[in-house]
Amino acid sequence: MTTTVEKTFNIFDILIGTKGEEDFGKKPVIIQGMTGSYGSTHTRLMKAYGTNIPAGVTPGKGGQIFEDIPIYNTMSEAVGATGAQISGIFVPAPFFLKAAVEAIDSGIKLLVAIPEHIPIRDAIKVLEYARRKDARMIGPNTPGVIVPEVMKVGIMPAQPFKAGTTVVFSRSGTLMYDVSYNLTSKGYGQRLCLGIGGDPINGTNLIEAFDLVRDRDDVESIVVVGEIGGDAEEQLAQYIISTNFTKPVIAYIAGRAAPKEKRMGHAGAIVYGNYGSAESKVTNYAKANVPVAKRPAEVPELLAKKLRM
Amino acid sequence: MRLLEYQGKELFDEFGIRVPRSHLAHTVQEAREGGNKLGYPLVIKSQLTVGGRGKAGAILKCKNEVELEPKFNELLHKEVKGELPRGILLEEMADIKRELYVSLFLNRSKRCYSLISSAEGGIDIESAGSKVMVDVPIDGLTSQQAEETANKLGLDGETVISFVDFTTKLSKIVNEKEAELAEINPVAILQDGSFMALDAKVIIDDNAMFRHPELKKYEHISELEKQAEVSGFSLVELDGNIAIIGNGAGLVMSTLDMVSDAGGRAGAFLDFGGRATTETIYDALKVISKIKKVEAILVNLFGGIVRTNLVAQAILDAYNNNLMNVPVFARISGADSEKAREMLQGSKAKLYNTVEEAIQSAVSTLKNSRGSA
């Protein structure tokens, strides 16, 4: 059984703070790898969306300015100057381990690990280090996290998302956009959309993600976008049953028609025997009374039905 | 990357884990040489990247040279789950007292490595009666953990020492070569109490390959996969005739499911990742054009950053340069879709508002062309 998270971690406090705070909705976010092509494109887009980005880090480029944002050589300088607790990591995979450890050492409490192709051992090392230092990682290989109409740390486009009371957790990036777009177009806005990541190791797994919202009054329902590979959905179903999770949950699972023992684009999307298969996930969700949509467009229909019940 | 058995055993040998004397053969001539070198009886095993070869009859015993040639030829041409062997491994028969199961694997739900072992070898581990599992620290299995596991398995005396030696070496391989899995089923305990790996299933973390140039020689990807990899695409070839292209693994998988639900059969899965430029789409179409069985291409793009007209341009370029001639059915949610629609008018490509419509159209077009042929 997966260990559940310390209840003290409040992602909404970290991401947007509490009403009345001077910097409510404007919590500082540092972008590591800001001057790279990916980092720079998305720094502009995040800023345009409303994210407060007072500093960037690129070793060797300290002193430069990008889009009015000062660049620092090290995380400790950037954190020292801004007091940020959030870092968006946009460095290439081979530099991820070093960048993440540096961020944690500088006092960062929430790492949003965007890059794909992170070696498994590096992800485990960062995860273990983060636990020791009371920090949390989202990802790697995640589109990031968005509080619609407030801020985002990640690479998701703005259009699919709208403020509301549904939460979307997704193991896939584009499907998070597609499903959120479907929800939005049927009137179900989102309070939070968070990419779990497409890798075998997730800094924040589905159960921990559920813990983040289970006691929140501003969250009415949850949509989980899963895919083949691993047993995250099976564990989640068990969690929903054993902890008596009462908020309505709708699921979608991609990869029903995928062949076995083939990696389907994501490092984590691979079925061995029955382990990781869509059938196993659907069966377990059924036990937890979680309806599974056949296609992204069916998600809002199932949600509407569930909310009427 | 899943290593073939003989490749895994090369790694084992390098790290001091004992393996049977063996000889890799691709031809009958090489097999005869191997037989002469190893002596009889021996066992011959298809080298495959898929599991279940024992059940499929791709492991055979040969009592003598007379038996070797026909059995070798049989294996050479035997497909297992659609895969032909990449060589046949000839091995000496070990003098086995008993068998164990040992596997060190990435435990995804616990987010660490775990060692699972059983006192019954050569079985399906799912159904094994007595299993011992222990979580392995990131720096490797400790001798104490290995010893405790051996005791729980009911081993005694010399075999405990052999078990500790065997499993700590296995852990060293997993750490140093960055494997996701090192499974040995079965491990033989020989008459003299020493351990021998009779099989090897090793999967290396693809994302760590940049740190392991020494493992490059084990890569066995097709020209097409290589081309896809260079462009940063994920490609999986499938059995059908509809190629599916999209931005994001989940989205392409989802499209694959819907194609299958609509009665279509996918011939390729191609995820070209985050960037939808004219060049990336063109390169993706180029890769797909090399797959001869593809009769239609389904494009599913989602994301606000996608410029629809750029995608349309890439499709037109592909037709104009005679890269391909098959119809394209596209759902592209993004800016400038009206313009893209105009651009594609008169070509074999068509834009649809929803992916469901694009799929319906692709599947029925293929069905009709089949009917009129």
XYZ file of C-alpha atoms in Angstrom:
682
model
C 0.000 0.000 0.000
C 1.299 3.416 -0.898
C 2.043 5.718 1.972
C -0.381 8.593 2.196
C 0.850 12.100 2.383
C 1.308 14.211 5.460
C -1.918 16.164 5.653
C -0.061 19.420 6.179
C 0.838 19.854 2.514
C -1.663 22.288 1.063
C -1.057 22.843 -2.617
C -3.550 25.706 -2.830
C -1.727 27.570 -0.049
C 1.539 27.152 -1.911
C 0.213 27.932 -5.397
C -2.124 30.838 -4.675
C -2.154 31.438 -0.908
C -5.229 32.382 1.078
C -7.679 35.205 0.508
C -6.643 38.394 2.246
C -2.936 37.780 1.824
C -1.165 40.603 0.040
C 0.195 38.285 -2.633
C -2.926 36.137 -2.952
C -2.879 34.622 -6.438
C 0.528 36.197 -7.044
C 2.883 33.771 -5.334
C 6.373 34.028 -6.825
C 7.505 31.240 -9.170
C 11.110 30.745 -10.311
C 11.753 29.190 -13.715
C 14.872 27.027 -13.906
C 16.159 26.929 -17.463
C 14.322 30.149 -18.367
C 16.586 31.121 -21.249
C 16.288 27.798 -23.111
C 13.905 27.637 -26.064
C 11.235 25.775 -24.115
C 11.760 27.759 -20.937
C 11.615 31.126 -22.681
C 8.486 30.360 -24.747
C 6.566 29.180 -21.736
C 7.837 31.892 -19.398
C 6.140 34.384 -21.735
C 2.931 32.340 -21.829
C 2.838 31.771 -18.052
C 3.414 35.468 -17.433
C 0.666 36.372 -19.879
C -1.659 34.016 -17.989
C -1.026 35.822 -14.725
C 1.739 33.827 -13.057
C 4.071 35.979 -11.001
C 7.579 35.124 -12.231
C 10.069 37.416 -10.493
C 13.221 35.393 -11.286
C 14.763 32.860 -13.610
C 17.844 30.685 -13.262
C 20.300 29.680 -15.938
C 23.853 28.916 -14.804
C 26.275 31.261 -16.581
C 23.584 33.773 -17.566
C 23.283 35.545 -14.233
C 22.810 39.294 -14.579
C 20.872 39.068 -17.828
C 17.258 40.162 -18.114
C 14.559 38.197 -19.963
C 11.127 39.792 -20.463
C 11.901 42.174 -17.584
C 12.758 39.179 -15.387
C 16.240 39.050 -13.810
C 18.213 35.854 -14.431
C 20.393 34.392 -11.675
C 23.194 31.859 -11.817
C 21.979 29.846 -8.848
C 18.743 28.919 -7.151
C 19.910 30.195 -3.766
C 20.385 33.685 -5.240
C 16.984 33.558 -6.941
C 15.195 32.304 -3.829
C 17.090 34.820 -1.704
C 15.907 37.657 -3.925
C 12.271 36.574 -4.215
C 11.330 34.287 -1.323
C 9.769 31.906 -3.847
C 8.599 28.455 -2.741
C 7.707 27.228 -6.241
C 10.051 26.283 -9.046
C 9.170 25.325 -12.602
C 11.962 23.151 -13.973
C 12.505 23.425 -17.737
C 16.097 22.147 -17.997
C 16.999 19.259 -20.353
C 16.723 15.790 -18.795
C 20.458 15.202 -18.191
C 20.585 18.330 -15.972
C 17.387 17.637 -14.068
C 18.880 15.877 -11.029
C 21.290 18.700 -10.301
C 18.693 21.424 -10.870
C 16.111 19.723 -8.646
C 18.529 19.084 -5.780
C 19.690 22.695 -5.974
C 16.091 23.897 -5.825
C 15.300 21.754 -2.771
C 18.502 22.885 -1.049
C 17.462 26.491 -1.623
C 14.186 25.988 0.226
C 11.789 25.360 -2.679
C 8.687 23.521 -1.428
C 7.004 22.703 -4.744
C 8.951 21.488 -7.781
C 7.094 21.280 -11.065
C 9.266 18.960 -13.151
C 8.359 19.505 -16.797
C 11.084 17.602 -18.719
C 10.510 14.244 -20.374
C 13.108 11.442 -20.549
C 14.344 11.734 -16.945
C 16.209 8.564 -15.923
C 14.231 6.572 -13.359
C 17.044 6.607 -10.810
C 17.255 10.406 -10.985
C 13.520 10.727 -10.398
C 13.692 8.391 -7.372
C 16.683 10.278 -5.944
C 14.889 13.626 -6.232
C 11.703 12.166 -4.771
C 13.572 10.749 -1.757
C 15.487 13.972 -1.237
C 12.308 16.035 -1.484
C 10.646 13.849 1.163
C 13.569 14.361 3.529
C 13.436 18.129 3.046
C 9.666 18.396 3.233
C 9.302 19.439 -0.390
C 6.966 18.093 -3.042
C 7.524 17.248 -6.688
C 4.922 17.218 -9.453
C 6.082 15.165 -12.444
C 8.471 14.554 -14.057
C 7.174 14.482 -17.629
C 4.189 16.603 -16.671
C 2.455 19.504 -18.432
C 2.438 21.112 -14.970
C -0.317 22.534 -12.839
C -2.931 25.211 -13.508
C -5.408 27.044 -11.294
C -7.666 28.238 -14.124
C -7.983 31.999 -14.513
C -5.430 32.563 -11.725
C -2.030 31.113 -12.584
C -0.211 28.196 -14.156
C 3.191 26.585 -13.838
C 3.712 24.490 -16.938
C 3.293 24.187 -20.658
C -0.468 23.782 -20.989
C -2.322 26.122 -23.352
C -4.764 28.529 -21.709
C -7.846 27.989 -23.906
C -9.159 24.621 -22.647
C -9.383 25.741 -19.014
C -11.988 27.754 -17.161
C -12.469 28.404 -13.452
C -14.921 26.118 -11.678
C -15.282 23.351 -9.125
C -14.059 20.241 -10.923
C -10.484 18.983 -10.547
C -8.618 17.135 -13.297
C -5.675 14.843 -12.531
C -4.021 13.401 -15.600
C -1.195 11.047 -16.511
C -1.165 12.531 -20.008
C -0.587 16.128 -21.084
C -2.644 16.541 -24.242
C -5.466 14.447 -22.805
C -5.577 16.773 -19.810
C -6.186 19.615 -22.266
C -8.687 17.639 -24.332
C -10.710 16.425 -21.344
C -10.645 19.870 -19.688
C -11.780 21.418 -22.969
C -14.681 18.960 -23.097
C -15.571 19.793 -19.495
C -15.333 23.524 -20.105
C -17.514 23.380 -23.195
C -20.246 21.645 -21.182
C -20.049 24.156 -18.369
C -17.814 22.308 -15.926
C -15.005 24.682 -15.030
C -11.988 23.545 -13.055
C -10.548 24.516 -9.695
C -7.250 22.794 -10.426
C -5.760 20.694 -13.222
C -2.621 18.807 -12.406
C -0.468 16.600 -14.617
C 0.665 13.534 -12.676
C 3.225 12.746 -15.399
C 3.691 10.017 -17.988
C 6.713 8.377 -16.357
C 6.780 5.232 -14.199
C 7.782 7.327 -11.165
C 5.494 10.205 -10.178
C 6.588 12.766 -7.592
C 2.928 13.189 -6.676
C 0.936 10.060 -7.426
C -2.815 9.809 -7.882
C -3.491 8.993 -4.251
C -1.441 11.934 -3.035
C -3.209 14.117 -5.581
C -6.589 13.010 -4.205
C -5.398 13.828 -0.688
C -4.749 17.384 -1.868
C -8.437 17.991 -2.593
C -10.435 15.549 -0.521
C -11.322 17.993 2.264
C -11.786 21.091 0.128
C -15.201 22.718 -0.045
C -14.363 24.454 -3.326
C -13.882 21.103 -5.080
C -17.076 19.331 -6.089
C -15.931 16.527 -8.351
C -12.792 14.900 -9.727
C -11.880 13.620 -13.163
C -8.942 11.201 -13.397
C -7.339 10.789 -16.795
C -5.314 7.606 -16.735
C -3.638 5.323 -19.187
C -2.295 1.804 -19.441
C 0.817 0.841 -17.461
C 1.538 0.408 -13.772
C -1.157 0.100 -11.127
C -1.848 3.716 -10.156
C -5.548 3.408 -11.065
C -5.882 0.109 -9.200
C -4.298 1.659 -6.092
C -6.522 4.700 -6.436
C -9.656 2.538 -6.634
C -8.536 0.799 -3.444
C -7.967 4.190 -1.798
C -11.426 5.424 -2.816
C -12.989 2.349 -1.226
C -10.870 2.098 1.907
C -10.892 5.798 2.802
C -14.551 6.203 1.874
C -13.859 9.017 -0.583
C -17.214 10.691 -1.114
C -16.715 13.281 -3.870
C -17.953 12.126 -7.313
C -15.130 10.689 -9.433
C -15.142 10.054 -13.200
C -12.287 8.279 -14.958
C -10.935 7.956 -18.442
C -8.280 5.433 -19.492
C -6.306 5.677 -22.709
C -4.713 2.657 -24.358
C -7.445 -0.019 -24.345
C -6.495 -1.025 -27.892
C -2.721 -0.856 -27.388
C -0.687 -4.046 -27.802
C 1.050 -5.612 -24.786
C 4.739 -5.180 -24.024
C 4.981 -2.098 -26.257
C 5.836 1.286 -24.812
C 3.151 3.630 -26.121
C 4.982 6.948 -26.226
C 5.099 7.500 -22.469
C 7.824 5.710 -20.540
C 5.161 4.505 -18.116
C 2.589 3.342 -20.668
C 3.406 -0.330 -21.051
C 1.474 -3.482 -20.203
C 3.147 -6.673 -18.968
C 0.703 -9.576 -18.902
C -2.325 -8.278 -17.030
C -0.210 -5.806 -15.039
C -1.021 -2.323 -16.282
C -3.811 -3.431 -18.608
C -6.900 -1.303 -19.214
C -9.189 -4.220 -18.226
C -7.565 -4.442 -14.820
C -8.050 -0.722 -14.272
C -11.677 -0.709 -15.445
C -12.466 -3.701 -13.203
C -10.968 -1.996 -10.175
C -12.707 1.300 -10.886
C -16.000 -0.561 -11.152
C -15.477 -1.916 -7.623
C -14.970 1.671 -6.434
C -18.098 2.774 -8.293
C -16.109 5.033 -10.627
C -17.570 5.254 -14.157
C -14.994 5.079 -16.951
C -15.585 7.120 -20.121
C -14.982 5.457 -23.491
C -13.714 8.663 -25.068
C -12.766 12.139 -23.816
C -16.052 13.663 -25.039
C -18.009 11.232 -22.852
C -16.424 12.533 -19.630
C -18.823 15.503 -19.113
C -21.837 13.252 -19.879
C -20.802 10.772 -17.196
C -20.044 13.592 -14.791
C -23.488 15.120 -15.338
C -25.096 11.746 -14.653
C -23.025 11.196 -11.519
C -23.792 14.665 -10.156
C -27.520 14.057 -10.579
C -27.317 10.871 -8.522
C 15.271 -1.515 -23.961
C 14.699 -5.180 -23.353
C 17.892 -7.168 -23.730
C 17.874 -10.545 -25.389
C 18.654 -13.439 -23.071
C 22.233 -13.866 -24.281
C 22.866 -10.124 -23.873
C 21.565 -10.180 -20.316
C 23.768 -13.161 -19.612
C 26.786 -11.303 -20.975
C 26.104 -8.634 -18.344
C 25.673 -11.289 -15.646
C 28.976 -12.881 -16.605
C 30.703 -9.491 -16.530
C 29.495 -8.976 -12.937
C 30.466 -12.467 -11.772
C 27.080 -14.187 -11.899
C 27.525 -17.707 -13.241
C 25.713 -18.613 -16.455
C 25.713 -21.851 -18.496
C 28.366 -22.331 -21.195
C 26.711 -21.242 -24.401
C 27.012 -20.478 -28.102
C 24.929 -18.045 -30.163
C 24.014 -19.304 -33.642
C 22.245 -17.736 -36.612
C 22.879 -20.550 -39.112
C 22.885 -24.346 -39.023
C 26.637 -24.232 -39.582
C 27.125 -22.051 -36.494
C 24.788 -24.323 -34.535
C 26.853 -27.419 -35.440
C 30.006 -25.649 -34.306
C 28.273 -24.786 -31.056
C 27.163 -28.382 -30.584
C 30.711 -29.627 -31.074
C 32.040 -27.079 -28.618
C 29.447 -27.621 -25.876
C 28.745 -31.340 -26.278
C 25.360 -33.068 -25.899
C 22.694 -33.051 -24.594
C 22.048 -29.356 -24.895
C 19.165 -26.930 -24.989
C 18.375 -24.465 -27.772
C 16.470 -21.237 -27.092
C 14.995 -18.588 -29.405
C 16.307 -15.112 -28.673
C 13.246 -12.891 -28.480
C 12.134 -9.621 -26.920
C 8.691 -11.012 -26.081
C 7.788 -13.308 -23.205
C 6.105 -16.698 -23.193
C 8.558 -18.521 -25.426
C 8.608 -21.637 -23.233
C 4.875 -22.132 -23.640
C 5.169 -21.339 -27.357
C 7.646 -24.192 -27.799
C 10.632 -21.991 -28.569
C 12.907 -23.795 -26.101
C 13.911 -27.335 -27.149
C 16.198 -30.065 -25.891
C 18.623 -31.770 -28.270
C 19.999 -35.178 -27.280
C 22.503 -35.339 -30.112
C 23.685 -33.764 -33.349
C 21.031 -35.601 -35.387
C 18.319 -33.845 -33.415
C 20.001 -30.462 -33.536
C 19.591 -29.556 -37.209
C 15.808 -30.040 -37.611
C 15.045 -28.525 -34.228
C 17.322 -25.578 -34.886
C 15.588 -24.923 -38.217
C 12.229 -25.236 -36.553
C 13.083 -22.498 -34.044
C 14.725 -20.287 -36.634
C 11.429 -19.989 -38.511
C 9.073 -20.048 -35.564
C 7.307 -16.794 -34.803
C 6.364 -16.078 -31.200
C 3.761 -13.322 -30.830
C 4.633 -12.165 -34.329
C 8.363 -12.014 -33.680
C 11.060 -14.095 -35.371
C 14.123 -14.941 -33.260
C 17.237 -12.792 -33.423
C 19.490 -15.814 -33.132
C 19.270 -19.132 -31.288
C 21.211 -19.702 -28.094
C 22.706 -23.173 -27.535
C 23.408 -23.993 -23.902
C 24.867 -26.814 -21.855
C 22.403 -28.638 -19.580
C 23.094 -27.762 -15.964
C 23.153 -30.358 -13.190
C 20.303 -28.889 -11.180
C 19.447 -29.724 -7.585
C 16.628 -27.207 -7.261
C 15.346 -23.963 -8.751
C 14.490 -20.498 -7.412
C 12.888 -17.366 -8.776
C 14.625 -14.003 -8.326
C 13.632 -10.621 -9.691
C 14.805 -7.114 -8.940
C 12.377 -4.623 -10.381
C 11.154 -1.054 -10.338
C 8.183 -1.082 -7.999
C 6.074 1.684 -9.492
C 3.463 1.936 -6.758
C 6.080 2.005 -3.984
C 8.370 4.208 -6.057
C 11.502 2.227 -5.256
C 13.222 -0.980 -6.338
C 12.044 -4.254 -4.851
C 13.496 -7.742 -4.744
C 10.996 -10.537 -5.116
C 12.040 -14.145 -4.760
C 10.458 -17.528 -4.441
C 11.658 -20.989 -3.499
C 9.845 -22.269 -6.587
C 11.655 -21.557 -9.833
C 10.503 -21.787 -13.430
C 6.960 -20.796 -12.546
C 4.666 -17.883 -13.164
C 5.498 -15.631 -10.219
C 1.903 -14.380 -10.014
C 0.815 -17.860 -8.995
C 3.797 -18.787 -6.833
C 2.793 -19.918 -3.351
C 5.609 -18.552 -1.226
C 7.048 -15.224 -2.226
C 9.398 -12.965 -0.311
C 9.496 -9.292 -1.160
C 11.823 -6.633 0.182
C 12.248 -2.968 -0.753
C 15.739 -2.157 -1.958
C 17.443 1.145 -1.066
C 18.503 3.287 -4.027
C 22.168 2.457 -3.311
C 21.504 -1.264 -3.567
C 20.445 -4.381 -1.705
C 22.303 -4.833 1.586
C 23.874 -8.172 2.563
C 21.652 -8.209 5.613
C 18.493 -7.880 3.491
C 19.728 -10.636 1.200
C 20.498 -12.926 4.150
C 17.092 -12.329 5.729
C 15.437 -13.103 2.406
C 17.435 -16.335 2.070
C 16.328 -17.397 5.544
C 12.697 -16.656 4.753
C 12.997 -18.774 1.614
C 14.144 -21.660 3.812
C 17.658 -21.834 2.402
C 20.433 -23.019 4.686
C 24.173 -23.377 5.041
C 26.230 -22.683 1.922
C 23.188 -21.756 -0.131
C 22.532 -18.719 2.075
C 25.999 -17.428 1.267
C 25.469 -18.172 -2.437
C 22.109 -16.374 -2.371
C 23.612 -13.266 -0.767
C 26.435 -13.247 -3.305
C 24.038 -13.759 -6.216
C 21.459 -11.131 -5.260
C 23.936 -8.428 -4.272
C 25.667 -8.864 -7.627
C 22.304 -8.624 -9.359
C 21.583 -5.411 -7.458
C 24.938 -4.027 -8.575
C 23.992 -4.696 -12.207
C 20.619 -2.991 -11.795
C 22.292 0.065 -10.252
C 25.273 0.411 -12.526
C 23.467 -0.367 -15.773
C 20.253 1.422 -14.711
C 17.904 -1.465 -15.335
C 14.163 -1.312 -14.677
C 14.071 -5.045 -14.304
C 16.453 -7.969 -13.877
C 14.453 -11.179 -13.610
C 15.949 -14.639 -13.484
C 13.505 -17.462 -13.797
C 14.808 -19.920 -12.925
C 17.958 -19.579 -10.882
C 19.508 -23.035 -10.540
C 21.091 -24.322 -7.362
C 23.590 -26.832 -8.701
C 24.634 -30.106 -7.051
C 27.688 -28.349 -5.576
C 25.479 -25.662 -3.952
C 26.537 -22.869 -6.287
C 24.026 -20.655 -8.145
C 23.576 -20.313 -11.900
C 21.325 -18.002 -13.914
C 19.464 -20.217 -16.391
C 17.527 -17.332 -17.908
C 17.914 -13.550 -18.076
C 15.245 -10.941 -18.593
C 16.817 -7.519 -18.319
C 15.185 -4.208 -19.253
C 17.368 -1.099 -19.339
C 15.842 2.330 -18.642
C 15.714 3.936 -22.102
C 15.963 7.385 -20.553
C 19.297 6.504 -18.943
C 20.886 5.252 -22.174
C 22.743 8.542 -22.623
C 24.910 7.477 -19.661
C 25.540 4.007 -21.103
C 27.328 4.099 -24.437
C 28.608 0.595 -23.621
C 25.047 -0.747 -23.987
C 24.445 0.835 -27.401
C 25.601 -2.391 -29.074
C 22.552 -4.180 -27.669
C 20.050 -1.866 -29.352
C 17.973 -3.634 -31.958
C 15.701 -1.031 -33.496
C 14.551 -0.936 -37.114
C 15.644 1.741 -39.598
C 12.228 3.284 -39.306
C 12.318 3.407 -35.516
C 15.772 4.945 -35.714
C 14.505 7.643 -38.056
C 11.586 8.336 -35.739
C 13.900 8.511 -32.743
C 16.207 11.017 -34.432
C 13.201 13.284 -35.010
C 12.139 12.867 -31.374
C 9.013 10.860 -32.240
C 7.596 7.804 -30.479
C 6.623 5.238 -33.073
C 4.963 1.869 -32.617
C 4.154 -0.184 -35.698
C 0.851 -2.053 -35.535
C -1.013 -4.578 -37.708
C -3.689 -2.470 -39.412
C -3.847 0.111 -42.200
C -4.630 3.433 -40.482
C -1.678 5.461 -39.251
C -2.429 7.674 -36.265
C -0.415 10.839 -35.736
C -0.827 13.254 -32.865
C 0.814 15.519 -30.315
C 0.997 13.606 -27.070
C 1.168 9.921 -26.185
C -2.131 9.900 -24.315
C -4.001 11.612 -27.139
C -2.656 9.183 -29.756
C -3.519 6.200 -27.523
C -6.997 7.602 -27.038
C -7.396 7.966 -30.813
C -6.179 4.402 -31.285
C -8.911 3.193 -28.912
C -11.591 5.124 -30.768
C -10.405 3.842 -34.163
C -10.618 0.322 -32.804
C -14.112 0.988 -31.374
C -15.222 2.244 -34.805
C -14.109 -1.006 -36.417
C -10.877 0.366 -37.872
C -7.421 -1.124 -37.479
C -4.442 1.043 -36.629
C -1.223 0.457 -38.569
C 0.991 2.878 -36.706
C 1.129 4.985 -33.564
C 3.156 8.155 -33.877
C 3.451 10.768 -31.160
C 5.508 13.705 -32.328
C 5.536 15.446 -28.965
C 4.991 19.042 -28.028
C 5.901 20.997 -31.109
C 3.555 21.131 -34.083
C 5.501 22.998 -36.764
C 5.387 22.473 -40.533
C 8.714 20.615 -40.271
C 7.696 18.218 -37.487
C 4.443 17.284 -39.213
C 6.239 16.859 -42.518
C 8.851 14.609 -40.872
C 6.103 12.588 -39.217
C 4.373 12.080 -42.570
C 7.737 11.078 -44.037
C 8.178 8.356 -41.419
C 4.616 7.127 -41.963
C 5.055 7.109 -45.760
C 7.697 4.375 -45.325
C 5.131 2.018 -43.836
C 3.663 0.339 -46.892
C 0.528 -1.127 -45.320
C -0.778 2.330 -44.394
C -3.833 3.252 -46.511
C -5.045 6.270 -44.569
C -3.608 8.745 -42.096
C -5.530 10.069 -39.150
C -4.193 13.265 -37.602
C -5.380 14.301 -34.154
C -3.890 17.502 -32.797
C -4.927 19.291 -29.694
C -3.515 22.394 -28.118
C -3.877 26.133 -28.308
C -0.326 26.593 -29.545
C -0.921 24.529 -32.678
C -1.180 26.687 -35.799
C -3.600 24.779 -37.985
C -2.417 26.362 -41.223
C 1.132 25.143 -40.561
C -0.170 21.608 -40.291
C -2.177 22.021 -43.493
C 0.931 23.316 -45.262
C 2.916 20.253 -44.192
C 0.210 17.941 -45.534
C 0.103 19.809 -48.860
C 3.906 19.708 -49.105
C 3.844 15.960 -48.520
C 1.386 15.492 -51.409
C 3.196 17.911 -53.722
C 6.562 16.231 -53.130
C 4.983 12.837 -53.821
C 5.886 11.687 -50.344
C 2.487 10.053 -50.047
C -0.773 9.552 -51.865
C -3.058 8.222 -49.149
C -5.961 10.288 -47.769
C -5.537 12.272 -44.557
C -8.363 12.672 -42.057
C -7.551 15.423 -39.615
C -8.973 16.893 -36.458
C -6.949 19.915 -35.518
C -8.104 22.119 -32.715
C -6.200 25.357 -32.929
C -5.957 28.769 -34.465
C -6.682 29.527 -38.152
C -8.716 26.399 -38.863
C -10.879 28.163 -41.501
C -7.807 29.074 -43.482
C -6.475 25.520 -43.181
C -9.766 24.160 -44.484
C -9.492 26.374 -47.569
C -5.875 25.386 -48.144
C -6.739 21.695 -48.160
C -9.668 22.049 -50.560
C -9.147 19.887 -53.635
C -6.486 17.747 -51.932
C -6.892 14.267 -50.457
C -6.874 15.720 -46.967
C -9.906 16.864 -45.053
C -10.425 18.651 -41.751
C -13.103 17.594 -39.281
C -14.492 19.358 -36.246
C -14.314 16.364 -33.951
C -12.035 13.359 -33.823
C -15.094 11.089 -33.860
C -16.117 12.466 -37.283
C -12.593 12.123 -38.655
C -12.424 8.499 -37.503
C -15.886 7.629 -38.840
C -14.940 9.068 -42.213
C -11.568 7.276 -42.341
C -13.034 3.912 -41.409
C -15.939 4.098 -43.883
C -13.711 5.387 -46.710
C -11.406 2.400 -46.296
C -14.349 0.020 -46.131
C -15.872 1.450 -49.340
C -12.623 1.353 -51.298
C -12.289 -2.274 -50.261
C -15.846 -2.986 -51.443
C -15.358 -1.457 -54.897
C -11.984 -3.112 -55.483
